[in-house]
Each structure stands twice: as C-alpha cells, then as structure tokens.
Tab-separated table of C-alpha atoms and ligand atoms in Angstrom:
chain	number	residue	atom	x	y	z
W	1	UNK	CA	-26.089	8.911	5.895
W	2	UNK	CA	-26.882	5.562	7.513
W	3	UNK	CA	-23.431	4.247	6.633
W	4	UNK	CA	-21.612	2.916	9.642
W	5	UNK	CA	-19.003	5.274	10.934
W	6	UNK	CA	-16.020	4.453	13.069
W	7	UNK	CA	-14.481	7.053	15.303
W	8	UNK	CA	-11.489	6.820	17.549
W	9	UNK	CA	-12.355	8.072	21.019
W	10	UNK	CA	-10.258	9.801	23.612
W	11	UNK	CA	-7.005	8.647	22.046
W	12	UNK	CA	-7.124	5.473	24.148
W	13	UNK	CA	-7.146	3.180	21.188
W	14	UNK	CA	-10.828	2.320	21.662
W	15	UNK	CA	-13.118	2.565	18.671
W	16	UNK	CA	-16.824	3.211	18.718
W	17	UNK	CA	-19.298	2.687	15.955
W	18	UNK	CA	-21.857	5.368	15.222
W	19	UNK	CA	-24.640	5.469	12.672
W	20	UNK	CA	-23.966	8.187	10.154
W	21	UNK	CA	-21.157	10.684	10.192
W	22	UNK	CA	-23.444	13.538	11.172
W	23	UNK	CA	-24.385	11.766	14.388
W	24	UNK	CA	-20.728	11.021	15.046
W	25	UNK	CA	-19.579	14.591	14.640
W	26	UNK	CA	-22.417	15.786	16.878
W	27	UNK	CA	-21.279	13.363	19.527
W	28	UNK	CA	-17.719	14.562	19.134
W	29	UNK	CA	-18.870	18.128	19.634
W	30	UNK	CA	-20.829	17.132	22.735
W	31	UNK	CA	-17.770	15.422	24.192
W	32	UNK	CA	-15.583	18.406	23.453
W	33	UNK	CA	-18.152	20.716	25.015
W	34	UNK	CA	-18.262	18.589	28.173
W	35	UNK	CA	-14.473	18.369	28.356
W	36	UNK	CA	-14.117	22.117	27.981
W	37	UNK	CA	-15.607	22.554	31.464
W	38	UNK	CA	-12.484	20.937	32.888
W	39	UNK	CA	-9.991	22.712	30.655
W	40	UNK	CA	-9.513	25.704	32.949
W	41	UNK	CA	-9.515	23.793	36.259
W	42	UNK	CA	-7.400	21.064	34.747
W	43	UNK	CA	-4.636	23.410	33.718
W	44	UNK	CA	-5.095	22.383	30.084
W	45	UNK	CA	-5.108	25.847	28.562
W	46	UNK	CA	-1.950	27.473	27.314
W	47	UNK	CA	-1.076	30.646	25.459
W	48	UNK	CA	1.150	30.608	22.428
W	49	UNK	CA	2.769	33.834	21.284
W	50	UNK	CA	3.309	34.956	17.693
W	51	UNK	CA	5.611	37.879	16.866
W	52	UNK	CA	4.444	41.050	15.122
W	53	UNK	CA	7.318	42.664	13.230
W	54	UNK	CA	8.226	45.980	11.681
W	55	UNK	CA	8.544	45.168	7.983
W	56	UNK	CA	11.343	47.608	7.187
W	57	UNK	CA	13.694	46.263	9.855
W	58	UNK	CA	12.356	42.885	10.935
W	59	UNK	CA	12.290	44.114	14.535
W	60	UNK	CA	9.738	42.410	16.746
W	61	UNK	CA	7.435	45.076	18.191
W	62	UNK	CA	5.124	42.741	20.061
W	63	UNK	CA	3.279	39.447	20.228
W	64	UNK	CA	-0.252	38.184	19.785
W	65	UNK	CA	-1.418	35.711	22.427
W	66	UNK	CA	-3.183	32.731	20.839
W	67	UNK	CA	-5.064	30.231	22.959
W	68	UNK	CA	-4.298	26.508	22.842
W	69	UNK	CA	-6.083	23.642	24.542
W	70	UNK	CA	-3.921	20.674	25.483
W	71	UNK	CA	-6.675	18.072	25.606
W	72	UNK	CA	-5.598	15.026	27.640
W	73	UNK	CA	-6.826	12.598	24.981
W	74	UNK	CA	-6.769	14.540	21.751
W	75	UNK	CA	-3.629	16.574	22.049
W	76	UNK	CA	-3.630	20.164	20.873
W	77	UNK	CA	-7.108	21.396	19.931
W	78	UNK	CA	-7.094	24.539	17.747
W	79	UNK	CA	-9.175	27.552	18.836
W	80	UNK	CA	-11.461	27.257	15.818
W	81	UNK	CA	-12.665	23.942	17.287
W	82	UNK	CA	-13.413	25.111	20.815
W	83	UNK	CA	-13.818	28.913	20.962
W	84	UNK	CA	-17.285	28.651	19.358
W	85	UNK	CA	-18.243	26.067	22.006
W	86	UNK	CA	-16.892	28.311	24.753
W	87	UNK	CA	-18.969	31.170	23.364
W	88	UNK	CA	-22.183	29.120	23.226
W	89	UNK	CA	-21.768	27.902	26.795
W	90	UNK	CA	-20.654	31.187	28.302
W	91	UNK	CA	-17.348	29.582	29.303
W	92	UNK	CA	-15.619	32.171	27.136
W	93	UNK	CA	-15.992	34.660	30.015
W	94	UNK	CA	-13.833	32.802	32.585
W	95	UNK	CA	-11.568	31.512	29.803
W	96	UNK	CA	-11.133	35.006	28.384
W	97	UNK	CA	-10.451	36.338	31.884
W	98	UNK	CA	-7.700	33.736	32.245
W	99	UNK	CA	-6.263	34.643	28.818
W	100	UNK	CA	-6.116	38.342	29.687
W	101	UNK	CA	-4.458	37.673	33.048
W	102	UNK	CA	-1.953	35.225	31.628
W	103	UNK	CA	-1.010	37.399	28.620
W	104	UNK	CA	-0.571	40.565	30.696
W	105	UNK	CA	1.493	38.642	33.247
W	106	UNK	CA	3.727	37.298	30.478
W	107	UNK	CA	4.093	40.730	28.877
W	108	UNK	CA	4.996	42.255	32.247
W	109	UNK	CA	7.590	39.520	32.748
W	110	UNK	CA	9.145	40.372	29.367
W	111	UNK	CA	8.949	44.063	30.222
W	112	UNK	CA	10.864	43.512	33.472
W	113	UNK	CA	13.674	41.807	31.586
W	114	UNK	CA	14.554	45.181	30.146
W	115	UNK	CA	15.133	46.029	26.509
W	116	UNK	CA	12.667	47.792	24.279
W	117	UNK	CA	9.015	47.592	25.248
W	118	UNK	CA	7.009	44.828	23.592
W	119	UNK	CA	3.305	45.059	22.996
W	120	UNK	CA	0.888	42.245	23.800
W	121	UNK	CA	-2.268	41.587	21.779
W	122	UNK	CA	-5.189	39.645	23.233
W	123	UNK	CA	-8.204	38.415	21.275
W	124	UNK	CA	-11.610	39.258	22.696
W	125	UNK	CA	-14.713	37.488	21.426
W	126	UNK	CA	-18.053	39.266	21.088
W	127	UNK	CA	-19.650	37.365	24.000
W	128	UNK	CA	-16.722	38.239	26.217
W	129	UNK	CA	-16.853	41.892	25.251
W	130	UNK	CA	-20.596	42.076	25.905
W	131	UNK	CA	-20.253	40.616	29.394
W	132	UNK	CA	-20.895	43.335	32.031
W	133	UNK	CA	-17.686	42.476	33.905
W	134	UNK	CA	-15.369	42.746	30.922
W	135	UNK	CA	-13.854	46.179	31.600
W	136	UNK	CA	-13.340	45.201	35.220
W	137	UNK	CA	-11.574	41.984	34.172
W	138	UNK	CA	-9.167	43.980	32.006
W	139	UNK	CA	-8.612	46.528	34.783
W	140	UNK	CA	-7.838	43.774	37.250
W	141	UNK	CA	-5.457	41.979	34.877
W	142	UNK	CA	-3.533	45.213	34.350
W	143	UNK	CA	-3.325	45.889	38.083
W	144	UNK	CA	-2.277	42.350	38.977
W	145	UNK	CA	0.375	42.201	36.286
W	146	UNK	CA	1.663	45.736	36.619
W	147	UNK	CA	1.855	45.929	32.824
W	148	UNK	CA	1.921	49.402	31.288
W	149	UNK	CA	-1.651	49.595	29.868
W	150	UNK	CA	-0.337	51.161	26.657
W	151	UNK	CA	1.398	47.884	25.911
W	152	UNK	CA	-1.883	45.951	25.893
W	153	UNK	CA	-3.875	45.753	22.662
W	154	UNK	CA	-7.345	44.228	22.666
W	155	UNK	CA	-8.271	42.659	19.339
W	156	UNK	CA	-11.956	42.752	18.546
W	157	UNK	CA	-13.774	41.907	15.341
W	158	UNK	CA	-16.399	43.912	13.566
W	159	UNK	CA	-19.040	41.540	14.963
W	160	UNK	CA	-18.507	43.276	18.333
W	161	UNK	CA	-19.401	46.636	16.828
W	162	UNK	CA	-22.728	45.662	15.236
W	163	UNK	CA	-24.338	45.591	18.689
W	164	UNK	CA	-26.093	48.602	20.236
W	165	UNK	CA	-23.734	51.369	19.092
W	166	UNK	CA	-24.251	53.521	22.181
W	167	UNK	CA	-23.364	50.765	24.594
W	168	UNK	CA	-20.416	49.571	22.524
W	169	UNK	CA	-19.027	53.100	22.236
W	170	UNK	CA	-19.351	53.562	25.994
W	171	UNK	CA	-17.451	50.384	26.718
W	172	UNK	CA	-14.727	51.181	24.195
W	173	UNK	CA	-14.329	54.605	25.771
W	174	UNK	CA	-13.897	53.068	29.239
W	175	UNK	CA	-11.246	50.751	27.809
W	176	UNK	CA	-9.469	53.675	26.171
W	177	UNK	CA	-9.518	55.463	29.537
W	178	UNK	CA	-7.583	52.539	30.961
W	179	UNK	CA	-4.922	53.309	28.380
W	180	UNK	CA	-5.204	50.123	26.311
W	181	UNK	CA	-5.173	50.078	22.515
W	182	UNK	CA	-7.939	48.658	20.367
W	183	UNK	CA	-7.399	46.671	17.183
W	184	UNK	CA	-9.904	45.604	14.549
W	185	UNK	CA	-9.029	41.991	13.753
W	186	UNK	CA	-9.712	40.271	10.409
W	187	UNK	CA	-10.274	43.722	8.918
W	188	UNK	CA	-12.044	43.749	5.587
W	189	UNK	CA	-14.061	40.584	6.122
W	190	UNK	CA	-16.966	42.179	8.015
W	191	UNK	CA	-19.403	44.887	6.999
W	192	UNK	CA	-19.647	48.705	7.181
W	193	UNK	CA	-16.082	48.806	8.394
W	194	UNK	CA	-15.537	52.375	7.288
W	195	UNK	CA	-18.313	53.904	9.357
W	196	UNK	CA	-17.011	51.999	12.382
W	197	UNK	CA	-13.651	53.682	12.002
W	198	UNK	CA	-15.296	57.064	12.322
W	199	UNK	CA	-17.535	56.103	15.214
W	200	UNK	CA	-15.235	54.050	17.427
W	201	UNK	CA	-11.802	54.749	18.955
W	202	UNK	CA	-9.835	52.141	16.986
W	203	UNK	CA	-6.006	52.278	17.014
W	204	UNK	CA	-4.957	49.336	14.850
W	205	UNK	CA	-6.226	47.616	11.692
W	206	UNK	CA	-5.255	44.013	11.147
W	207	UNK	CA	-5.625	43.212	7.454
W	208	UNK	CA	-7.181	39.793	7.149
W	209	UNK	CA	-5.004	36.979	5.855
W	210	UNK	CA	-7.371	36.371	2.935
W	211	UNK	CA	-6.204	39.673	1.382
W	212	UNK	CA	-2.546	38.820	1.965
W	213	UNK	CA	-2.608	35.282	0.531
W	214	UNK	CA	-2.529	36.297	-3.150
W	215	UNK	CA	-1.028	39.728	-2.656
W	216	UNK	CA	2.005	39.060	-4.831
W	217	UNK	CA	-0.045	37.858	-7.804
W	218	UNK	CA	-3.415	39.600	-7.568
W	219	UNK	CA	-3.697	43.258	-8.650
W	220	UNK	CA	-7.143	43.399	-7.013
W	221	UNK	CA	-5.849	42.272	-3.630
W	222	UNK	CA	-2.927	44.647	-4.001
W	223	UNK	CA	-5.363	47.505	-4.573
W	224	UNK	CA	-7.463	46.559	-1.548
W	225	UNK	CA	-4.481	46.175	0.758
W	226	UNK	CA	-2.964	49.413	-0.566
W	227	UNK	CA	-6.225	51.232	0.142
W	228	UNK	CA	-6.366	49.901	3.716
W	229	UNK	CA	-2.762	50.975	4.334
W	230	UNK	CA	-3.515	54.428	2.907
W	231	UNK	CA	-6.621	54.650	5.074
W	232	UNK	CA	-4.554	53.744	8.112
W	233	UNK	CA	-2.037	56.441	7.326
W	234	UNK	CA	-4.730	59.076	6.826
W	235	UNK	CA	-6.642	58.174	10.001
W	236	UNK	CA	-3.431	57.673	11.992
W	237	UNK	CA	-4.026	53.986	12.622
W	238	UNK	CA	-1.400	51.296	12.864
W	239	UNK	CA	-1.728	48.620	10.180
W	240	UNK	CA	-0.694	44.984	10.545
W	241	UNK	CA	-0.802	42.512	7.648
W	242	UNK	CA	-1.863	39.076	8.934
W	243	UNK	CA	-0.817	35.668	7.635
W	244	UNK	CA	2.394	36.674	5.864
W	245	UNK	CA	3.975	33.428	4.712
W	246	UNK	CA	6.610	34.203	2.079
W	247	UNK	CA	9.125	36.703	0.738
W	248	UNK	CA	7.008	37.695	-2.257
W	249	UNK	CA	4.289	38.862	0.142
W	250	UNK	CA	6.870	40.722	2.240
W	251	UNK	CA	8.139	42.536	-0.873
W	252	UNK	CA	4.614	43.402	-1.999
W	253	UNK	CA	3.780	44.740	1.473
W	254	UNK	CA	7.027	46.725	1.573
W	255	UNK	CA	6.232	48.305	-1.791
W	256	UNK	CA	2.878	49.386	-0.351
W	257	UNK	CA	4.674	50.794	2.728
W	258	UNK	CA	2.813	48.499	5.088
W	259	UNK	CA	4.359	49.184	8.507
W	260	UNK	CA	3.791	45.888	10.348
W	261	UNK	CA	3.371	42.203	9.570
W	262	UNK	CA	2.593	38.931	11.295
W	263	UNK	CA	2.751	35.408	9.930
W	264	UNK	CA	4.655	32.165	9.613
W	265	UNK	CA	7.300	34.011	7.573
W	266	UNK	CA	8.356	35.782	10.767
W	267	UNK	CA	7.446	33.199	13.347
W	268	UNK	CA	4.761	30.706	14.224
W	269	UNK	CA	2.845	30.944	17.477
W	270	UNK	CA	5.007	29.310	20.181
W	271	UNK	CA	4.899	28.728	23.945
W	272	UNK	CA	6.274	31.666	25.948
W	273	UNK	CA	9.660	30.064	26.605
W	274	UNK	CA	10.245	29.367	22.915
W	275	UNK	CA	8.763	32.624	21.626
W	276	UNK	CA	11.657	34.501	23.215
W	277	UNK	CA	14.281	31.762	23.421
W	278	UNK	CA	17.322	32.396	21.304
W	279	UNK	CA	16.045	35.882	20.720
W	280	UNK	CA	15.913	35.708	16.945
W	281	UNK	CA	13.301	35.524	14.273
W	282	UNK	CA	13.940	34.841	10.623
W	283	UNK	CA	12.469	38.198	10.138
W	284	UNK	CA	11.365	40.944	7.914
W	285	UNK	CA	13.028	42.643	5.024
W	286	UNK	CA	16.174	42.159	7.085
W	287	UNK	CA	16.764	38.611	8.291
W	288	UNK	CA	18.019	37.533	11.689
W	289	UNK	CA	17.070	40.530	13.810
W	290	UNK	CA	16.970	39.933	17.527
W	291	UNK	CA	13.636	39.800	19.310
W	292	UNK	CA	14.832	42.340	21.822
W	293	UNK	CA	15.613	44.831	19.079
W	294	UNK	CA	12.142	46.278	18.640
W	295	UNK	CA	11.159	49.917	18.818
W	296	UNK	CA	7.687	51.306	19.232
W	297	UNK	CA	6.110	54.310	17.645
D	1	C2E	P1	-6.781	35.652	14.749
D	1	C2E	O1	-6.892	36.469	15.955
D	1	C2E	O2	-7.026	36.308	13.441
D	1	C2E	O3	-5.319	35.008	14.816
D	1	C2E	C1	-4.531	34.738	13.698
D	1	C2E	C2	-4.616	33.277	13.326
D	1	C2E	O4	-3.868	33.054	12.139
D	1	C2E	C3	-4.006	32.341	14.362
D	1	C2E	O5	-4.694	31.106	14.290
D	1	C2E	C4	-2.595	32.159	13.843
D	1	C2E	O6	-1.985	30.977	14.309
D	1	C2E	C5	-2.857	32.098	12.373
D	1	C2E	N1	-1.708	32.502	11.574
D	1	C2E	C6	-0.779	33.420	11.853
D	1	C2E	N2	0.125	33.547	10.856
D	1	C2E	C7	-0.263	32.665	9.913
D	1	C2E	C8	0.269	32.317	8.620
D	1	C2E	O7	1.283	32.853	8.139
D	1	C2E	N3	-0.412	31.352	7.927
D	1	C2E	C9	-1.519	30.734	8.418
D	1	C2E	N4	-2.113	29.806	7.664
D	1	C2E	N5	-2.054	31.048	9.616
D	1	C2E	C10	-1.424	32.003	10.358
D	1	C2E	P2	-5.164	30.351	15.607
D	1	C2E	O8	-4.113	30.477	16.660
D	1	C2E	O9	-5.611	28.995	15.188
D	1	C2E	O10	-6.418	31.192	16.078
D	1	C2E	C11	-7.561	31.282	15.277
D	1	C2E	C12	-8.524	32.302	15.796
D	1	C2E	O11	-9.034	31.900	17.073
D	1	C2E	C13	-7.887	33.677	16.045
D	1	C2E	O12	-7.790	34.385	14.821
D	1	C2E	C14	-8.880	34.271	17.002
D	1	C2E	O13	-10.007	34.765	16.314
D	1	C2E	C15	-9.305	33.057	17.819
D	1	C2E	N6	-8.557	33.052	19.077
D	1	C2E	C16	-7.290	32.613	19.328
D	1	C2E	N7	-6.961	32.788	20.618
D	1	C2E	C17	-8.034	33.382	21.203
D	1	C2E	C18	-8.314	33.834	22.543
D	1	C2E	O14	-7.490	33.781	23.460
D	1	C2E	N8	-9.565	34.362	22.765
D	1	C2E	C19	-10.483	34.470	21.771
D	1	C2E	N9	-11.687	35.003	22.068
D	1	C2E	N10	-10.253	34.076	20.495
D	1	C2E	C20	-9.045	33.535	20.235
D	2	MG	MG1	-6.243	38.229	16.520
D	3	MG	MG1	-7.104	37.898	12.404
D	4	MG	MG1	-10.026	35.748	13.731
C-alpha cells in the first residue's frame, strides 16, 4: 500500500505522485466532488437519450434520459462515478431538478414535431425523491415544458420504497395525481419487491439487465424473467427488459411475450440531436423501423 502511485491529473499532461493507490483514489474522489459543484453552473451536464422499443414491431415508444457529465479535464464521466457523490453532497436535488426540466422540455419538443406520442423516462434517486420539494419540482417542469404528464415516467428503485411507507405512499399518490407514470427500475435486484407492488401505485417494471444477460442460455434466468412478465400481465403493469444486447436475447424475450425492451441492440444512449436524427433504429424483431413509428398502449 505504500507503493508509489502515479496519477494523471486534469488531463493537462501533468503527473502527480501519491503514496498508495488508496490515497490516490480518495484524492480523485475529492477532486471530482469539488468539480461537481461547478458542473451545473458550468453547463457541463448533458442528457443522453436511449430508445425503448416494442419488441414485436421494433417501434420506438419512448426514451430514457441518462445523465452525462462533460468534465472539462476528464471528458465524459459516467453517472456511476458521480451520482453517488451528488447524493452524498445533496447536489442531486438541483441536478435532478435540472434533469427533469431538460428531459420534459426535450420530450415536449419531440411531441410538438407531430407523429405518435413518445414517452420520456427520468431517473429519480432516493435522496431526490425524499426531498420535500420533489413533487413541486416535477409539477413545475411539467408546467414549464407543457408536456402531457402521461408521457412522463419517473423511474425509482426499490431503495426509495423502504423508507417510511406512509410518507412514500403519500408522495407517490401526489405524483400519480399529476398524471405521471411510475416505474420500478432495476426490478428484481432489491428486496420485498412483491409486497411493494401491492402497496404502491407502480405502472412499469424494468427487468434488471442482470436477468437479461444470460437469458438465452440460462433456464433459471428464463424462468425468473418469464415470471416477472407474467406478473406484469396479471397486475396490468408494463414490462421493459433492460440491457438487451443481441438477437438471441430478443428471441428469448419474444418467446416470453415481453412487450418492451431497451438496450444497445436497439440503440445506445445518444445526445438529443442524434437520438432522433435519421429517424431509424436497428430495431426489434423487425429491423429498420422509423423512430416516429411508435404507438402507445
Ligand atoms: P439505469 O436507470 O438502470 O439505466 C440503464 C443503464 O444501463 C444506463 O447506464 C445505460 O446506458 C445502460 N445500458 C442500456 N442498455 C445497455 C446495454 O445493452 N448494455 C449495457 N452494458 N448497458 C446498457 P448509465 O447511463 O451509465 O446510467 C447508470 C445509472 O445511473 C442508471 O441506471 C441510473 O441508475 C443512474 N442515472 C443515470 N442518469 C440519471 C439521472 O439523471 N438521475 C439519477 N438520479 N440517476 C441517473
Ligand atoms: Mg433507469
Ligand atoms: Mg435499470
Ligand atoms: Mg440503476
């Protein structure tokens, strides 16, 4: 641990020597945390958009907004590296507010272009959800953008629901009164998921990528995914398979009658201009459908 460690700093070609890699990574984290304060003011945040497609037709039915940080020295920083820092520091509240405004504005822009309605999904972290101003922030974003509230889906994880059930239920109800839809993200990776489905007004289940990865080769994963899809059908929930990367997974999902999918197979997250540019995705059971060809149910 006392080995000398060399780290490149700020992409300026300077090198600094630290003692021990643990110390170095802590320093890196501290720098990132400090820099994050300027990310919003400095116009360094950007939303990428990834299509969600109907598996039977390949039609795009909507997009998920995924946050990117264009760090001046480091280039693109993935959310896994800075969302936890934003949560610890409370910065996730203003950042999340910006994400909601930006995503609803973009969705409204796409809506005004005409064509079939496209949904927009926005990720909400637990800290953001627990903030007293959260429902107001969503209300304001909807009003400012003019987006039809039914086209906005808020993605929460089960970690949101483990809090004081009464308070959580109250907040979810207020959100439902706005008209927005609620999705459980990374479904299957948390705990007590089934009781949550009874207790809370959830509209969409997003099957975690870890169940989709080996879907084509693992009978166990097939059984789990099949059960979630069946559950969705019974409880009248939409089901989206996350992280779909290849045709074998698409075929396996189709054989299980999974309605919706999302993943590199259909399109990577891209800046707004590119997400819609050209209007095609290499999509679905049917390839080459146009982005504007989606239909909602
Ligand atoms: P998530 O909400 O589950 O988003 C899906 C993640 O899987 C995204 O990673 C997406 O780029 C990635 N992905 C999609 N299809 C594939 C695929 O076929 N293969 C692989 N390997 N990956 C795929 P990303 O963009 O790095 O985001 C990671 C997580 O960060 C998100 O997971 C979400 O929990 C969080 N996040 C992203 N944007 C926001 C945001 O605006 N606010 C909050 N609070 N969290 C966010
Ligand atoms: Mg998500
Ligand atoms: Mg997910
Ligand atoms: Mg996630």
